[in-house]
Coordinates of C-alpha atoms in Angstrom, one line a residue:
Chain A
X181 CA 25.0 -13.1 20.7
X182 CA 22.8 -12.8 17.9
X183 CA 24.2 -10.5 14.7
X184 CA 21.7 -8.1 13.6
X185 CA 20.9 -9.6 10.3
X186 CA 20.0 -12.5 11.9
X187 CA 17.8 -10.2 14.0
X188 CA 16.5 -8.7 11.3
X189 CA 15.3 -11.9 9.9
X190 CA 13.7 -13.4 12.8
X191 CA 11.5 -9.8 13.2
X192 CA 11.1 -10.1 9.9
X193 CA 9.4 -13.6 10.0
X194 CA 7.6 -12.5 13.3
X195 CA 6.5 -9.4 11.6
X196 CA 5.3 -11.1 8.9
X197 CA 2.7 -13.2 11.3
X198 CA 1.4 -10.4 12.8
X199 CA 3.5 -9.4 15.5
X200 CA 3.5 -5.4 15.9
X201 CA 6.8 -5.8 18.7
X202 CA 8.7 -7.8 15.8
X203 CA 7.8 -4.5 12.9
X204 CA 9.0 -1.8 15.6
X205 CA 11.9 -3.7 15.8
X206 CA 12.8 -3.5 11.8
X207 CA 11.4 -0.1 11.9
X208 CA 14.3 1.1 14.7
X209 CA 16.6 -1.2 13.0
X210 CA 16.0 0.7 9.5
X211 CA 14.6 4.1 10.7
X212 CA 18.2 5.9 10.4
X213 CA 18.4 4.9 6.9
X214 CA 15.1 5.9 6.0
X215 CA 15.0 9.1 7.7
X216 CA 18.4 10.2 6.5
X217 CA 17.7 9.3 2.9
X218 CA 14.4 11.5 3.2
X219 CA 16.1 14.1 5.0
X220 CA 18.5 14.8 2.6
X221 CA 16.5 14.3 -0.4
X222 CA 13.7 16.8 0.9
X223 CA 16.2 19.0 3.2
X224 CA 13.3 19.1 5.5
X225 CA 13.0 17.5 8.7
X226 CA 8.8 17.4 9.1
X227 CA 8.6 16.1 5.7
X228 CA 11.5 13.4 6.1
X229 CA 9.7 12.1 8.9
X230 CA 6.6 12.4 6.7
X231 CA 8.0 10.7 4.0
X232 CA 10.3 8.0 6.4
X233 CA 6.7 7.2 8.0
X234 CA 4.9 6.5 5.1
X235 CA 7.6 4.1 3.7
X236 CA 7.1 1.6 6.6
X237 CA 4.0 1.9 6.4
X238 CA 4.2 0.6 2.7
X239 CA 6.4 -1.5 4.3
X240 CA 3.9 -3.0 6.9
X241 CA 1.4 -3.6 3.9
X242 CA 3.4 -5.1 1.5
X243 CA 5.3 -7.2 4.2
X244 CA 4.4 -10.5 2.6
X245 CA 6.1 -9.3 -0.6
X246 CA 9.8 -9.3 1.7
X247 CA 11.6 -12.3 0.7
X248 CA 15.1 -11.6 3.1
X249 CA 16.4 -8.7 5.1
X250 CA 18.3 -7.9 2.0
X251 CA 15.5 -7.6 0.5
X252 CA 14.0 -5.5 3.2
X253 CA 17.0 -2.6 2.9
X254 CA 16.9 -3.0 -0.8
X255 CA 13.0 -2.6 -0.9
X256 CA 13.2 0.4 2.1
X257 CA 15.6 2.8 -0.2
X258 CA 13.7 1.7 -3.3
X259 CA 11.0 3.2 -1.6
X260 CA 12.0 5.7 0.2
X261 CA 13.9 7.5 -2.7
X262 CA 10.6 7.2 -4.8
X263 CA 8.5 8.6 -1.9
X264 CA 10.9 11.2 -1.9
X265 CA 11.2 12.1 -5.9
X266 CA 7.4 12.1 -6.1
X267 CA 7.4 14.6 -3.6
X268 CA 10.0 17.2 -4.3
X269 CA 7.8 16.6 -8.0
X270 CA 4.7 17.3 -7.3
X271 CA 5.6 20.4 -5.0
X272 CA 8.8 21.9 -6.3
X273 CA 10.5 24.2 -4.1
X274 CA 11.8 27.0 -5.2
X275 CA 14.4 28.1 -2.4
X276 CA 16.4 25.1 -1.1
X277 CA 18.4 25.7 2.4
X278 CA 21.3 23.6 3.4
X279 CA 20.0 21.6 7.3
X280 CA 22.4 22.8 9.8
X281 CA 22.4 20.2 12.9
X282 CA 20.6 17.3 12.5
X283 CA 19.3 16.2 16.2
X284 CA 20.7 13.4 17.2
X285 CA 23.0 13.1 14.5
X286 CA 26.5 11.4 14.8
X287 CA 29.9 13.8 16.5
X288 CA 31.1 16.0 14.2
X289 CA 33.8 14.3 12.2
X290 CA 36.9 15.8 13.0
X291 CA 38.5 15.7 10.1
X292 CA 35.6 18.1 8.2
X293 CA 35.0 21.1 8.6
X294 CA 30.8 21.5 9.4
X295 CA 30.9 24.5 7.5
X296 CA 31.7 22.7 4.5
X297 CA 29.7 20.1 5.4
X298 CA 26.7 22.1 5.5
X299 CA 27.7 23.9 2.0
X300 CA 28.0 20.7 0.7
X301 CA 24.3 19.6 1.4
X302 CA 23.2 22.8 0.4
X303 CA 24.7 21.9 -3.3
X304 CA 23.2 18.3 -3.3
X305 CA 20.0 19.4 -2.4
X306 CA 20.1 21.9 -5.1
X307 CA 20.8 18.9 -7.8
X308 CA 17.8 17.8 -9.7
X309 CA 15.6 14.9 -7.6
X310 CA 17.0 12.1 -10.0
X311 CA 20.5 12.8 -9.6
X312 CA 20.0 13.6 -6.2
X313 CA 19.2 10.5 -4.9
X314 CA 21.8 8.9 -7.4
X315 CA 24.6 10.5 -5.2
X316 CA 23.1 9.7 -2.0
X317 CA 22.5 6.3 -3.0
X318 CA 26.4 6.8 -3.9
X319 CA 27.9 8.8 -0.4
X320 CA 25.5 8.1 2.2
X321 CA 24.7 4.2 1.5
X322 CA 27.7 3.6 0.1
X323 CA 26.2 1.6 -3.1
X324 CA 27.9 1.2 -6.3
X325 CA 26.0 2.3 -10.0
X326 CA 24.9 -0.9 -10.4
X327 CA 23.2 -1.5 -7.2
X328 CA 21.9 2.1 -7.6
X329 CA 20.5 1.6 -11.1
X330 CA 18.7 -1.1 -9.2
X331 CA 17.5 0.5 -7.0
X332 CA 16.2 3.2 -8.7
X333 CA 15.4 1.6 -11.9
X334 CA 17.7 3.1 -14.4
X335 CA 20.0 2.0 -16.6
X336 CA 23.9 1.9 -15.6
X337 CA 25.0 4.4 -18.2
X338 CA 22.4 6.7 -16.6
X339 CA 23.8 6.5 -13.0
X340 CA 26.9 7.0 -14.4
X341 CA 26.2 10.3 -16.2
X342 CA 24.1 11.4 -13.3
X343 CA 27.2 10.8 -10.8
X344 CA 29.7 12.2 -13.6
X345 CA 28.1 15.4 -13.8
X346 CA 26.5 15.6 -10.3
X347 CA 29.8 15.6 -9.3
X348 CA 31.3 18.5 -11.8
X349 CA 28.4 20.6 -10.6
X350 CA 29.0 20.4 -6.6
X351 CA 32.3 20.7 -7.3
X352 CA 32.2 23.8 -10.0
X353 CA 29.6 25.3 -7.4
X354 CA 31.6 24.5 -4.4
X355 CA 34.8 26.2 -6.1
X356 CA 32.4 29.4 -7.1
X357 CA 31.5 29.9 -3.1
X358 CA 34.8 29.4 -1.7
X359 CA 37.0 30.9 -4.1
X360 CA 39.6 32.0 -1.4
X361 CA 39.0 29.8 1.7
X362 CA 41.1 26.9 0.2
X363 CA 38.8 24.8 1.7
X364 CA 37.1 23.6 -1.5
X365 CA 38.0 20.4 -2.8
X366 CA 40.9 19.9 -5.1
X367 CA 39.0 21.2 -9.1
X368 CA 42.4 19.5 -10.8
X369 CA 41.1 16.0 -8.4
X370 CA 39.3 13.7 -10.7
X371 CA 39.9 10.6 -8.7
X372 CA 36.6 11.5 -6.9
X373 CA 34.6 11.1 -10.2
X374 CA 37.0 8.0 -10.7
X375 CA 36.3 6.7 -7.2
X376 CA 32.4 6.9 -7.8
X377 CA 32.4 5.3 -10.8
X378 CA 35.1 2.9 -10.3
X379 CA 33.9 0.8 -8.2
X380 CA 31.4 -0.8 -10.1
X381 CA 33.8 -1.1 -13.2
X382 CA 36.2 -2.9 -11.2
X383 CA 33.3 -5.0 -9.8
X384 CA 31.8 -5.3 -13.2
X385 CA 35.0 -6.5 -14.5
Chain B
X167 CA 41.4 18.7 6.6
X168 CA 40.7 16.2 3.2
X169 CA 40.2 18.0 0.1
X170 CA 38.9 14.9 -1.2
X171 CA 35.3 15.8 -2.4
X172 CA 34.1 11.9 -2.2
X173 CA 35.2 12.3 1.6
X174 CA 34.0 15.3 2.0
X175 CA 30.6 14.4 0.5
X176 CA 30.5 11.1 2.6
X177 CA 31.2 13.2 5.7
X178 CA 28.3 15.7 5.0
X179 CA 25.8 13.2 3.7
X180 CA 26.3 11.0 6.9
X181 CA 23.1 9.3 8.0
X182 CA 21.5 11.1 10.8
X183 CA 19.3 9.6 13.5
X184 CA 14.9 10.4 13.2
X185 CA 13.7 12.3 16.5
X186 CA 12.9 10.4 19.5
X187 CA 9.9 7.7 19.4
X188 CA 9.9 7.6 15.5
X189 CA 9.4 4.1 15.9
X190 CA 6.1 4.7 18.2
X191 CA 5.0 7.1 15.2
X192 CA 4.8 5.0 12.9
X193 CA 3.2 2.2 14.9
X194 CA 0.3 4.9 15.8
X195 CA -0.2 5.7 11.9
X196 CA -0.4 1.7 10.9
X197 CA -2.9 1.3 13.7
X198 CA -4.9 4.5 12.6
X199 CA -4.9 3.0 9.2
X200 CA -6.0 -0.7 10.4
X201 CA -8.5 1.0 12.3
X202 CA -10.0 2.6 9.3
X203 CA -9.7 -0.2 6.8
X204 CA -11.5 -2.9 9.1
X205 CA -14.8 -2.7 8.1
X206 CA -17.3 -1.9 10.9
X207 CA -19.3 -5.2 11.3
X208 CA -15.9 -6.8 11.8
X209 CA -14.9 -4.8 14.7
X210 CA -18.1 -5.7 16.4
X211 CA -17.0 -9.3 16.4
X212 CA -14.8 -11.6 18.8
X213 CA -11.1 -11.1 18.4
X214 CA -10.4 -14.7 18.5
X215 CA -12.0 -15.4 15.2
X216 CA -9.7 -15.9 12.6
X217 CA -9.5 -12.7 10.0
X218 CA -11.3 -15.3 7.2
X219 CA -14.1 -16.4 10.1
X220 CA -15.2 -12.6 10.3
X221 CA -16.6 -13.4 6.4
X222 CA -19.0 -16.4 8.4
X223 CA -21.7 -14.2 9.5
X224 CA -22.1 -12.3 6.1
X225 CA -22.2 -15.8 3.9
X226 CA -24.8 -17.1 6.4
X227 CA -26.7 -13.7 6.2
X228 CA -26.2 -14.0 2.7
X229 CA -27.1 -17.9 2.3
X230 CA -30.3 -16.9 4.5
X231 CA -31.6 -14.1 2.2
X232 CA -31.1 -16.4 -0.6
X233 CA -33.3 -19.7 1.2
X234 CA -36.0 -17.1 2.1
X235 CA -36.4 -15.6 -1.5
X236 CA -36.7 -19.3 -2.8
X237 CA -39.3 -20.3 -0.2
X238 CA -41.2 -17.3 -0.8
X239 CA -41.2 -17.5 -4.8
X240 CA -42.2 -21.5 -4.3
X241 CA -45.1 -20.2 -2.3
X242 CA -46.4 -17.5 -4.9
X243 CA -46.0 -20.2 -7.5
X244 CA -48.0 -22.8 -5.5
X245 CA -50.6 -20.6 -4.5
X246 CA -51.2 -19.0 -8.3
X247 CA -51.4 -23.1 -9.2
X248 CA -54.3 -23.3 -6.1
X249 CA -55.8 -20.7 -7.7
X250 CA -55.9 -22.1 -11.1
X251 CA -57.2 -25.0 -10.0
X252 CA -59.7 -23.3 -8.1
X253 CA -60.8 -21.3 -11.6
X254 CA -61.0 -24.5 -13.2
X255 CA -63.5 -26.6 -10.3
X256 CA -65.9 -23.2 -10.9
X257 CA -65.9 -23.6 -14.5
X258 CA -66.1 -27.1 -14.6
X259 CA -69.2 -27.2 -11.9
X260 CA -71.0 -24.3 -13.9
X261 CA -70.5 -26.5 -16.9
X262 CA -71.5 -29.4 -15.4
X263 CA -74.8 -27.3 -13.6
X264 CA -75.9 -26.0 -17.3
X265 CA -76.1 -29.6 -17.8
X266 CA -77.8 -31.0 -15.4
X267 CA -80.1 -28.0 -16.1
X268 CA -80.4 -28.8 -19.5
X269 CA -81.2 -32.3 -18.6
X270 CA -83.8 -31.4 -16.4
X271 CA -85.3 -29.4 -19.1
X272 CA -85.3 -32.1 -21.7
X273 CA -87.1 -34.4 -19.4
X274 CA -89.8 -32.6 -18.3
X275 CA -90.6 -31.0 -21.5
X276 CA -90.0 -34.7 -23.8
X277 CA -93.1 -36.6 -21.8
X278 CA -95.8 -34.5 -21.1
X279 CA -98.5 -36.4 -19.5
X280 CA -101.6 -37.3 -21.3
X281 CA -105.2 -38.5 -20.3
X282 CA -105.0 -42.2 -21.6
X283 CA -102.0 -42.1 -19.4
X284 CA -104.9 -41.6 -16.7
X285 CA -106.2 -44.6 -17.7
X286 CA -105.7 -47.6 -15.2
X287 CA -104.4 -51.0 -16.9
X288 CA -106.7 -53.4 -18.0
X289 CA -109.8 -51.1 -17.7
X290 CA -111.5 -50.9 -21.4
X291 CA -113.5 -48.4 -20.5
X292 CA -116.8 -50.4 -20.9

């Protein structure tokens, strides 16, 4: 059985000729981590799927430009993140509101509480657009600072700032609305700020 | 429960699924689009021409206009040289009729007859 990266690649080529069958399959292949990147940058569903949408169908212009599928996921957050900072700057909102369920989102994790988890995206998509989509970029596609400075096209030591306080605000914030649930994670804890930036020194290195 | 705040920020920025027939969305919105960026004459054409082929008709047009504009200005030219040449027989016959005119003139004016002219040759009038 084929692995999905191979998959992707062959659609890719196909795609690339002219084959609409071949594009739907990237576009279901990708569409999770298109529409979740817009969702939460935007923390509106009609606009993520707006925003999602019009990234494939940069995509589907600019498919000649696609060297790989690497290339592809690389290019699809690129855009998508963009898409989404334009966005949120040309029509600032001024009351942001934490998404409750998202439909067909994954079970629950067990281990989290969903009221926290909703607090929690209410804080990140209070954060400013830039430093948003640096900690998504971080926690929801799991990439380190240099891959985001990549991505985004800023410099490391920009990423890093971005993720250093990013991280001091949700967690100052998160402390200020649960002051006696216990729930909030650990102030004293720096290995999160350590764990974010880590990575990439140790890769670095 | 983690108090971890990278787990619990992974765990609340978890990537979520689009709503049914996304996929089918956006296919609908690049056709739109196609269908809006083809030019019209194009779409009137067969579908088994090649994308570059579709340019054929509008080079030929094009190549057409361009034969019949030098066809037509040869024709103007050639007919303002007919013309010319036309100009040029009238002058030259009206020249060539004050002339013979002329000519006529001289000649019947140089010799005007006289009476020993009347006379017949070898009479001495004895």
């Amino acid at each position: 059985m084929k692995d999905a990266a191979c998959i992707t690649s062959e659609s890719l080529d196909r795609a690339r000729a002219g084959d609409a069958q071949a594009f739907a399959v990237l576009v279901r292949a990708h569409q999770r981590m298109v529409y979740s990147l817009a969702l939460r940058m935007l923390a509106d569903r009609h606009e993520a799927e707006d925003v999602a949408q019009e990234a494939f169908l940069q995509l589907h212009r600019r498919l000649l430009l696609i060297q790989s599928a690497t290339h592809l996921v690389f290019w699809l957050r690129k855009v998508t993140a963009n898409l989404a900072i334009d966005r949120l700057r040309s029509a600032p909102r001024h009351e942001v509101l934490p998404l409750d369920d998202e439909p067909g989102g994954m079970a629950a994790d067990s281990s989290t509480d969903p009221l926290l988890q909703r607090q929690m995206r209410g804080l990140v998509a209070a954060l400013p657009p830039g430093a948003r989509a640096v900690v998504l970029l971080r926690y929801q596609e799991d990439l380190d600072p240099t891959e985001i400075a990549a991505t985004l096209d800023m410099s490391i030591n920009t990423v890093k700032s971005h993720l250093r306080r990013s991280l001091a605000e949700l967690r100052k914030n998160f402390d200020a609305q649960q002051p006696m649930t216990g729930n909030s994670p650990d102030s004293s804890n720096t290995e999160g700020v350590a764990t974010a930036l880590g990575v990439s020194e140790n890769r670095q290195s | 429960m983690s108090n971890d705040i990278d787990e619990q920020l992974r765990a609340a920025l978890r990537r979520v699924d689009p709503e049914q027939g996304f996929a089918q969305r956006v296919l609908a919105r690049i056709e739109v689009e196609q269908r809006q960026r083809r030019p019209r004459f194009a779409t009137r054409l067969p579908a088994w021409l090649p994308t570059r082929a579709r340019w054929l008709p509008v080079a030929v047009a094009a190549s057409a206009l361009l034969v019949a504009v030098l066809l037509n200005a040869r024709q103007v030219r050639h007919e303002r040289q007919g013309l010319e040449a036309r100009q040029q027989l009238i002058d030259a016959l009206r020249v060539a009729g004050e002339k013979l005119d002329l000519a006529y003139r001289a000649v019947n004016t140089e010799s005007p007859p006289t009476a020993s002219d009347d006379t017949a040759p070898g009479d001495t009038g004895a």
